[in-house]
PDB file of C-alpha atoms in Angstrom:
ATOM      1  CA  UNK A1499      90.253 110.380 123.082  1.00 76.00           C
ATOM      2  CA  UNK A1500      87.287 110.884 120.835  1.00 83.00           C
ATOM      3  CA  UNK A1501      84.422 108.148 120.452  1.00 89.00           C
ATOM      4  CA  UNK A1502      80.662 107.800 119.776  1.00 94.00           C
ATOM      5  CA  UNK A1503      77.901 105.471 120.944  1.00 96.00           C
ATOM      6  CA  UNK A1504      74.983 104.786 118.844  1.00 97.00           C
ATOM      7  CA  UNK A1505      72.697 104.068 121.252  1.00 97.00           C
ATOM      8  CA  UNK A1506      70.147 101.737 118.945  1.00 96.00           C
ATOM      9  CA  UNK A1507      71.849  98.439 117.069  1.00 96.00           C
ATOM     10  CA  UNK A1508      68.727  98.752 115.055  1.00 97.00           C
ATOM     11  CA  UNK A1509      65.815 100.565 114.205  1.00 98.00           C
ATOM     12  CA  UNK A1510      62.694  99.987 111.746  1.00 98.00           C
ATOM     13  CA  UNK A1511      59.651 102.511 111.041  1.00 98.00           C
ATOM     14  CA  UNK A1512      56.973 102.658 108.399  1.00 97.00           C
ATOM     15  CA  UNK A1513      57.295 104.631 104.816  1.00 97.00           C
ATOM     16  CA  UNK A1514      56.484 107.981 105.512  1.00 97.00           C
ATOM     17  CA  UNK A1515      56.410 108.244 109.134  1.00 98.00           C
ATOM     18  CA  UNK A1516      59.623 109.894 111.219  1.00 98.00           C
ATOM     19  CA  UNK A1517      63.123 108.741 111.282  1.00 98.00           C
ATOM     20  CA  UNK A1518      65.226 108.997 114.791  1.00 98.00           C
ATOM     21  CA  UNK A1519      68.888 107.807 114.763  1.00 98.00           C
ATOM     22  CA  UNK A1520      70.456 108.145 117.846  1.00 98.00           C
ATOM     23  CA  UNK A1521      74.595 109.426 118.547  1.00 97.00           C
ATOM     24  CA  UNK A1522      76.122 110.327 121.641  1.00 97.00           C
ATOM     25  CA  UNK A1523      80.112 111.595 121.136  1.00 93.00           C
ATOM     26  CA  UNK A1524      82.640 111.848 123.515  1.00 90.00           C
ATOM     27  CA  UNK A1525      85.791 114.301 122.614  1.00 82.00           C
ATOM     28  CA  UNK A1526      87.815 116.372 124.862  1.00 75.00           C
ATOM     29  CA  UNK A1527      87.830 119.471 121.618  1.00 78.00           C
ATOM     30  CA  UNK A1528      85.218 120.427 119.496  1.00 78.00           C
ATOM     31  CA  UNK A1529      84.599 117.984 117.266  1.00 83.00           C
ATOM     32  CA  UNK A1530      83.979 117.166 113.637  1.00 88.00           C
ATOM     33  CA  UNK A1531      80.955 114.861 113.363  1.00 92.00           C
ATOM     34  CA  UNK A1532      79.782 113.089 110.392  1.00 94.00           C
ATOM     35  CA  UNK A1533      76.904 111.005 109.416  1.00 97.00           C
ATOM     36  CA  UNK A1534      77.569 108.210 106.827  1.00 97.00           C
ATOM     37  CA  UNK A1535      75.219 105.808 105.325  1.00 97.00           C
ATOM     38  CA  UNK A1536      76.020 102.385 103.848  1.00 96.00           C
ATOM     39  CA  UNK A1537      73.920 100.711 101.036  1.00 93.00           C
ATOM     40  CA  UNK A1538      74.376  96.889 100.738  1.00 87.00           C
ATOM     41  CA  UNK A1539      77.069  95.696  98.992  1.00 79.00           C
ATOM     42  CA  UNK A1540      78.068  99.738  98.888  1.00 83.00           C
ATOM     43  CA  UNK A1541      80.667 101.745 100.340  1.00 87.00           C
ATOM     44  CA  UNK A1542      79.826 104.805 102.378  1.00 93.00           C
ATOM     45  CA  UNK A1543      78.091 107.960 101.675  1.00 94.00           C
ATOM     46  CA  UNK A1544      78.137 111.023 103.409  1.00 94.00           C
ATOM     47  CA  UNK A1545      74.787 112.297 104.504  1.00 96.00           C
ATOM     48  CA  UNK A1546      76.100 115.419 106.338  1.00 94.00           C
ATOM     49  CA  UNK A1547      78.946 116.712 108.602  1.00 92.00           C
ATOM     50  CA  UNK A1548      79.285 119.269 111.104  1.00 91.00           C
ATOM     51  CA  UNK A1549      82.219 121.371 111.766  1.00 81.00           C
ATOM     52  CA  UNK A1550      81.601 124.085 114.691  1.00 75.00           C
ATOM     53  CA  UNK A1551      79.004 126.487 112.501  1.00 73.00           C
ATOM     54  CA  UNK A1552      75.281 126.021 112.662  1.00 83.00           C
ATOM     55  CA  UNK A1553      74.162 123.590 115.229  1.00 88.00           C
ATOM     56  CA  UNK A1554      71.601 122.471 112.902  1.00 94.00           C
ATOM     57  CA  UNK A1555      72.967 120.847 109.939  1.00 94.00           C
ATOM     58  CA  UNK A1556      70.939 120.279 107.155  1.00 95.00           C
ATOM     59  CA  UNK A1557      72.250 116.888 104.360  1.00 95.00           C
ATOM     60  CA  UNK A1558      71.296 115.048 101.530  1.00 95.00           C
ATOM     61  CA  UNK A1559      67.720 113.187 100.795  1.00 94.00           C
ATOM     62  CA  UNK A1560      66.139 115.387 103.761  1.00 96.00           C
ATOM     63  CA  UNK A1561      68.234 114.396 106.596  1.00 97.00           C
ATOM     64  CA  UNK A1562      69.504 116.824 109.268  1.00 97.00           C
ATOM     65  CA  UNK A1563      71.135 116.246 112.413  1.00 97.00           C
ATOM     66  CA  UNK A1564      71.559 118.489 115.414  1.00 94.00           C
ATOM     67  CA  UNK A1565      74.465 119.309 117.486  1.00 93.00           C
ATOM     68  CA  UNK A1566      73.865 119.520 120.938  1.00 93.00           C
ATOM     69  CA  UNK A1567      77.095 119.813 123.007  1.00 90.00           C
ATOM     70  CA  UNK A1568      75.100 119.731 126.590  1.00 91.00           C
ATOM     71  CA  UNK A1569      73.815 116.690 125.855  1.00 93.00           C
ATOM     72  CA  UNK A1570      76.785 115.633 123.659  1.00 93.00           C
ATOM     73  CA  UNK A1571      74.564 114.173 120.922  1.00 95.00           C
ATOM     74  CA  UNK A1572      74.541 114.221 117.073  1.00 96.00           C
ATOM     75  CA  UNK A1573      70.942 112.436 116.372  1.00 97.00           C
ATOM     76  CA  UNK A1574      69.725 111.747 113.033  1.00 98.00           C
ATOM     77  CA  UNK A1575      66.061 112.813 111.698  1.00 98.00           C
ATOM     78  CA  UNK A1576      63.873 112.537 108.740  1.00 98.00           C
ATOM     79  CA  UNK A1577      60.232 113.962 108.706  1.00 97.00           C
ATOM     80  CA  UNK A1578      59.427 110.948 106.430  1.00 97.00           C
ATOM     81  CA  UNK A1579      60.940 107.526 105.880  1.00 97.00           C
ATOM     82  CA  UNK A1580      61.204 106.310 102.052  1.00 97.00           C
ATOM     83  CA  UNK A1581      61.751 102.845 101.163  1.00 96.00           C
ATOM     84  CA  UNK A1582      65.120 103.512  99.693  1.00 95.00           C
ATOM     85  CA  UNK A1583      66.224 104.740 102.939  1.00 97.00           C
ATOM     86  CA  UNK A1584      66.698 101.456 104.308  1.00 97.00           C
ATOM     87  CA  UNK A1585      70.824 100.861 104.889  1.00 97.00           C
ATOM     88  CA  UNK A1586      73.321 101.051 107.577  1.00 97.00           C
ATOM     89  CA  UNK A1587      73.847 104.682 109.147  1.00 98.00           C
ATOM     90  CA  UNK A1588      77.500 105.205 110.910  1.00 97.00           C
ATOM     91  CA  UNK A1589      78.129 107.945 112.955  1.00 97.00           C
ATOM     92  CA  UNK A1590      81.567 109.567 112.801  1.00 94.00           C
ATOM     93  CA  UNK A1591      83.734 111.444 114.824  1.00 90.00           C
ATOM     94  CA  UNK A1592      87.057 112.628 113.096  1.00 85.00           C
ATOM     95  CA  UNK A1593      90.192 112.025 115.762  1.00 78.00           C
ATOM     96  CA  UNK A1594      92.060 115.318 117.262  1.00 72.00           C
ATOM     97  CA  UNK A1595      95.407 115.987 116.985  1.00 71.00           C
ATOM     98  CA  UNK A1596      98.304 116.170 114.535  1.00 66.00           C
ATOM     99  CA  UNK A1597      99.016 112.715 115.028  1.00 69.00           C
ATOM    100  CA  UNK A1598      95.695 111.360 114.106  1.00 71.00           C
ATOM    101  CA  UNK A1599      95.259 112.954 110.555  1.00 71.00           C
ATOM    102  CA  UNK A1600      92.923 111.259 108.358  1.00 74.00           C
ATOM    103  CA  UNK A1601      91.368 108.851 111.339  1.00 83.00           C
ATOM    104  CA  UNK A1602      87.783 108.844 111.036  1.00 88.00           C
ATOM    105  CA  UNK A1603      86.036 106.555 114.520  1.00 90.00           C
ATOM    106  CA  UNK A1604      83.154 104.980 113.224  1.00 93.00           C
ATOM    107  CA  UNK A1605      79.923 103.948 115.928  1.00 95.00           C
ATOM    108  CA  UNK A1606      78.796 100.973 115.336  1.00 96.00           C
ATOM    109  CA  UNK A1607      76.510 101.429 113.363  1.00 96.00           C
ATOM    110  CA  UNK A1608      72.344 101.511 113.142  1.00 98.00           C
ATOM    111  CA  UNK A1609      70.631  98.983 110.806  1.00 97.00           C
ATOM    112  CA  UNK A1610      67.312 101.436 109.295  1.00 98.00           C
ATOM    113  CA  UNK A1611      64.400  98.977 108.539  1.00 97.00           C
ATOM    114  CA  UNK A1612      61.513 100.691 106.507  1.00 97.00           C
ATOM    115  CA  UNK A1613      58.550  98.978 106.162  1.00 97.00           C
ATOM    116  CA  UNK A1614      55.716  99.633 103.385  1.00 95.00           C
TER     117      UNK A1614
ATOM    118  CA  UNK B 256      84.359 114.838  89.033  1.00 69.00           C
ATOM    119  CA  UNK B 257      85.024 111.008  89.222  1.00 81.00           C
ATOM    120  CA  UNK B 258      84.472 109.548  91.964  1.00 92.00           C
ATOM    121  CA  UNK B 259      87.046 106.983  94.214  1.00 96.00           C
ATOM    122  CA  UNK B 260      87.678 103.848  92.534  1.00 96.00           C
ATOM    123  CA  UNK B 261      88.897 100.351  94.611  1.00 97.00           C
ATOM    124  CA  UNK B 262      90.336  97.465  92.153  1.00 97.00           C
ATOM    125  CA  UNK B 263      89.957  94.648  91.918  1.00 97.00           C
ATOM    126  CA  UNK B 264      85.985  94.625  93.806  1.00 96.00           C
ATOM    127  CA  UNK B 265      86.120  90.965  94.921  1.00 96.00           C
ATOM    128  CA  UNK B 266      89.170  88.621  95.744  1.00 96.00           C
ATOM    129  CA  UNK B 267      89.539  84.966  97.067  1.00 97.00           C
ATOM    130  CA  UNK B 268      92.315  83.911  98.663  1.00 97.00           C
ATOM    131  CA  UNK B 269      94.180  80.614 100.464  1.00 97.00           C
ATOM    132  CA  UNK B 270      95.884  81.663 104.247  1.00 97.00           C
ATOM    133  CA  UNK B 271      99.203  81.836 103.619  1.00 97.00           C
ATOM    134  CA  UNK B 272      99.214  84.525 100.499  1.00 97.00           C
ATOM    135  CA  UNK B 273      99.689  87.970  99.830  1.00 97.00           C
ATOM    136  CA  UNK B 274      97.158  90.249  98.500  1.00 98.00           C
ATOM    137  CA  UNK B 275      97.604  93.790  96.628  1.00 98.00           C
ATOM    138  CA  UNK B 276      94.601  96.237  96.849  1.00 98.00           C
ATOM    139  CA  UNK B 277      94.232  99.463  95.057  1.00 98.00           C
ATOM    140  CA  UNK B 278      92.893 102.789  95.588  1.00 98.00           C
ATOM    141  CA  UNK B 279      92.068 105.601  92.949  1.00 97.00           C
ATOM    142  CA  UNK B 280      91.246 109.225  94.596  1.00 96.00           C
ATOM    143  CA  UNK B 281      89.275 111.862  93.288  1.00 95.00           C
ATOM    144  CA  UNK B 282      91.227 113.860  91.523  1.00 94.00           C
ATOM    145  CA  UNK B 283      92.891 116.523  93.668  1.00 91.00           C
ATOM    146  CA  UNK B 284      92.515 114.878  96.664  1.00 92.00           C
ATOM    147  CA  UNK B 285      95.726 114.057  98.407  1.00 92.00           C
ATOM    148  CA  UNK B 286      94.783 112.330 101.525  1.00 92.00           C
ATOM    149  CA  UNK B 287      93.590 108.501 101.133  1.00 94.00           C
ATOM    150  CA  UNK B 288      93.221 106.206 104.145  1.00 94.00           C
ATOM    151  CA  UNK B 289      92.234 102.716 104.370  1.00 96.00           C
ATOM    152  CA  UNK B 290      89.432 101.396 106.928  1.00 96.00           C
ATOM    153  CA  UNK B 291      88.906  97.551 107.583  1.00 97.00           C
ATOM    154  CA  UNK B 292      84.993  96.524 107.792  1.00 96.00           C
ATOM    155  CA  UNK B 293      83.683  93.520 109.764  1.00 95.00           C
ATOM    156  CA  UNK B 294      80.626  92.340 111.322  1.00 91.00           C
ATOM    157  CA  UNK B 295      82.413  91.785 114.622  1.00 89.00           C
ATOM    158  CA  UNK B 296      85.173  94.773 114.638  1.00 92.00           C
ATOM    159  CA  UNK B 297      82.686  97.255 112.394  1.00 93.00           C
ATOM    160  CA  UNK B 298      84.629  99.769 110.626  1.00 94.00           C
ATOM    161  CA  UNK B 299      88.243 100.500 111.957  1.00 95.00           C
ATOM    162  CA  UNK B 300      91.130 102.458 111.180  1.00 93.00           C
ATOM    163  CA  UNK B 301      93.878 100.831 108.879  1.00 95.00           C
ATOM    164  CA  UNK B 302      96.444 103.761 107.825  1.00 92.00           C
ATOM    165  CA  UNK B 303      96.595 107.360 106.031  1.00 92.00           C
ATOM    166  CA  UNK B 304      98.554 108.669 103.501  1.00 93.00           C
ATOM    167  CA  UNK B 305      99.363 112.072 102.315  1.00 91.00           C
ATOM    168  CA  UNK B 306     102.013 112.985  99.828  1.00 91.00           C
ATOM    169  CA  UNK B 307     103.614 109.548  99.805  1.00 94.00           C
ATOM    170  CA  UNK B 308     103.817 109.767 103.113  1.00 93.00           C
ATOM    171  CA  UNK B 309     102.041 108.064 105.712  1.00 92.00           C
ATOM    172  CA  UNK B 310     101.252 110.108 108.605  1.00 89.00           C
ATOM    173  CA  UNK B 311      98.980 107.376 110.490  1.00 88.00           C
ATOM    174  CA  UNK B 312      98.847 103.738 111.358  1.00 91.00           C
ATOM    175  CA  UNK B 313      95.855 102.423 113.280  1.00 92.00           C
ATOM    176  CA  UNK B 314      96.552  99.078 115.740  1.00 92.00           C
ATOM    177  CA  UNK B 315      97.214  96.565 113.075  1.00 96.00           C
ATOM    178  CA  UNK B 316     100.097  94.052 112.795  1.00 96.00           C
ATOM    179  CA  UNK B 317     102.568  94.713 110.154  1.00 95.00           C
ATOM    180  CA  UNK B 318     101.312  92.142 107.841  1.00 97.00           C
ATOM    181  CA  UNK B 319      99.239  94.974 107.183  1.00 97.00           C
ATOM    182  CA  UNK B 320     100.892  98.035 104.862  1.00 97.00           C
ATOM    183  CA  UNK B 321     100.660 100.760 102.394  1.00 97.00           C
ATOM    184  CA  UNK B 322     101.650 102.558  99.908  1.00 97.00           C
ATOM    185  CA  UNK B 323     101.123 106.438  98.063  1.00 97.00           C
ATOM    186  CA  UNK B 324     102.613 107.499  94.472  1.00 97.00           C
ATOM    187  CA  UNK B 325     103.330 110.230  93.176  1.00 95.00           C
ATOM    188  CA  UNK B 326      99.368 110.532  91.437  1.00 94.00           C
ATOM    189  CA  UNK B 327      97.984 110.341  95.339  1.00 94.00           C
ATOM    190  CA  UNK B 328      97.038 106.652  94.034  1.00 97.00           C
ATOM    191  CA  UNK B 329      97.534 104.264  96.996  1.00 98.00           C
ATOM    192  CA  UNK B 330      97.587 100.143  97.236  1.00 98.00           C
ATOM    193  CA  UNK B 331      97.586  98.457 100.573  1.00 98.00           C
ATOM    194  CA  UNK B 332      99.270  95.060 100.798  1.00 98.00           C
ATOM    195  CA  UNK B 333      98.562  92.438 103.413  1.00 97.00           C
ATOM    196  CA  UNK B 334     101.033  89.740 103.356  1.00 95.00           C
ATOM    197  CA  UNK B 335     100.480  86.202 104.976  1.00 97.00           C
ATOM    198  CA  UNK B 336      96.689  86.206 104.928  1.00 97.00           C
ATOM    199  CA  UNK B 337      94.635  84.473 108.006  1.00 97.00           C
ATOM    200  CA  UNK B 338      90.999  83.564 108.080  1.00 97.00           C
ATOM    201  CA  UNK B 339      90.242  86.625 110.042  1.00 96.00           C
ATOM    202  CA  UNK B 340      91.691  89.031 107.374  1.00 97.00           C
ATOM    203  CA  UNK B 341      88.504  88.172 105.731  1.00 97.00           C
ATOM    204  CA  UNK B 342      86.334  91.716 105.590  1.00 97.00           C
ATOM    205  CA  UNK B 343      85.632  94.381 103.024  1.00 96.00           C
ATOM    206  CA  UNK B 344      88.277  96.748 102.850  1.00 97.00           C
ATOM    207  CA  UNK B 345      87.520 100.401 102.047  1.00 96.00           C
ATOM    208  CA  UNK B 346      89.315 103.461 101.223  1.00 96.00           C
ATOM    209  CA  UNK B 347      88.899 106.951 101.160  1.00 95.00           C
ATOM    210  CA  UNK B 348      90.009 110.433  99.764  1.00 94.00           C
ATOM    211  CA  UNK B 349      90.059 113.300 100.923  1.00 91.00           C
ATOM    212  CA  UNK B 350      91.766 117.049 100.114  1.00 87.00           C
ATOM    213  CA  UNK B 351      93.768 117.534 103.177  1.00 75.00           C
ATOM    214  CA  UNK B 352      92.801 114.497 105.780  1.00 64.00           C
ATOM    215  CA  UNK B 353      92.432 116.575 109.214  1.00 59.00           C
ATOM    216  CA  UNK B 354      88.847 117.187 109.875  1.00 64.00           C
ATOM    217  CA  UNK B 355      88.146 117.015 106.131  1.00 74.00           C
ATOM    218  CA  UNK B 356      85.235 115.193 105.202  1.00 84.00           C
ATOM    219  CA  UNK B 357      86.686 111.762 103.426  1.00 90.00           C
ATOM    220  CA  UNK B 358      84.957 110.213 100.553  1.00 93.00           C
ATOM    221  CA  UNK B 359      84.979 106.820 100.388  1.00 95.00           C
ATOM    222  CA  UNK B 360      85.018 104.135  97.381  1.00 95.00           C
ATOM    223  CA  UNK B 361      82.935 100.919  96.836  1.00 94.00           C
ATOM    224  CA  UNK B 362      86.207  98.614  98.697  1.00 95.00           C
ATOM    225  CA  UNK B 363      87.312  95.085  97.851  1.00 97.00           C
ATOM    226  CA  UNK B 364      85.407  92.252  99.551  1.00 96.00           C
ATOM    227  CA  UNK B 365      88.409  89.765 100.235  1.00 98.00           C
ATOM    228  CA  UNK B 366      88.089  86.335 101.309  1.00 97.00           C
ATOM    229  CA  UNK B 367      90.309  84.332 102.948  1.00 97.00           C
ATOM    230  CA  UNK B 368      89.749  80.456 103.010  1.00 96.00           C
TER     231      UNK B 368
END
């Protein structure tokens, strides 16, 4: 069964300094991961996904993520926190299998504080 | 393109009731599923459908159910409402479901009281 653990409930950094959102996955085939990020009061958007081509995945509003299956991690970076990146960031693991079509498993979920 | 629309955005209801949600795809997309959001649960699976079909439940009771027409529009209806049906519901599109990247809509904040 597929899952992922993001390892910090919440994180807050200054404007302009680096952002460092933490996922660790755990799937038995190569995954699909996603990164999502929720506004308040908004549904989700999707920052970036990776789907078994470049490790290094490159999304919207200067986030990447890298795909490390050794370490089985997805983490989320920035070079440089803006105020309006303050939200909720989901990591996502789509499920395997012809019986789980259309299942997205959501982490829990990391709270980004940016301070000015 | 337009985007996914959820109507109506906000609903209050009484335990006991029934409650009809809707779901507007992006056009082309075929695949819409439904995810349940709470501050205790987080985000979980609720059901997929794909060509009227639906070809996924996640662990909910069957209070909990769907629908798909012929325009890939969906509804989801949960019957006899409890307190903890309370959560912002959310749906998503998507062109083929499996491993596709789903796009989701604004969802309907319902309250049960």
């Amino acid at each position: 069964a597929q899952s992922v653990t993001q390892l910090d409930s919440h994180v807050s950094v200054s404007e302009g300094t680096p952002v460092l959102l933490r996922c660790n996955y755990s799937s038995s085939y190569s995954p699909s991961l996603f990164w999502y990020v929720q506004h308040p009061n908004k549904g989700l958007q999707l920052l970036l996904k990776y789907t078994s081509a470049a490790t290094l995945v490159k999304g919207i509003n200067g986030f990447e993520a890298e795909f490390k299956k050794s370490e089985t991690s997805f983490h989320l970076t920035k070079p440089s926190a803006h105020m309006s990146d303050a939200a909720e960031y989901f990591c996502v693991v789509s499920a395997y299998g012809s019986s789980n079509t259309g299942k997205l498993i959501f982490g829990q979920g990391t709270t980004l504080q940016v301070k000015p | 393109k337009a985007g996914v629309t959820q109507t109506p955005r906000y609903l209050i209801k009484t335990r006991g009731q029934q409650v009809t949600l809707s779901c507007s795809p992006i056009s082309g997309h075929r695949s819409v599923s439904w995810y349940q959001q709470t501050p205790g649960q987080g985000l979980q699976f609720l059901f997929e459908y794909f060509s009227e079909t639906q070809r996924n439940k996640g662990n909910f009771p069957g209070r909990f159910s769907g629908r798909q027409f012929s325009n890939s529009r969906s509804e989801m209806n949960v019957s006899t409402l409890e307190l903890g049906d309370s959560a912002l519901y959310l749906c998503a599109s998507s062109l083929q479901g499996a491993y596709n990247e789903q796009f989701f809509g604004p969802g309907t904040r319902l309250t049960v009281l």
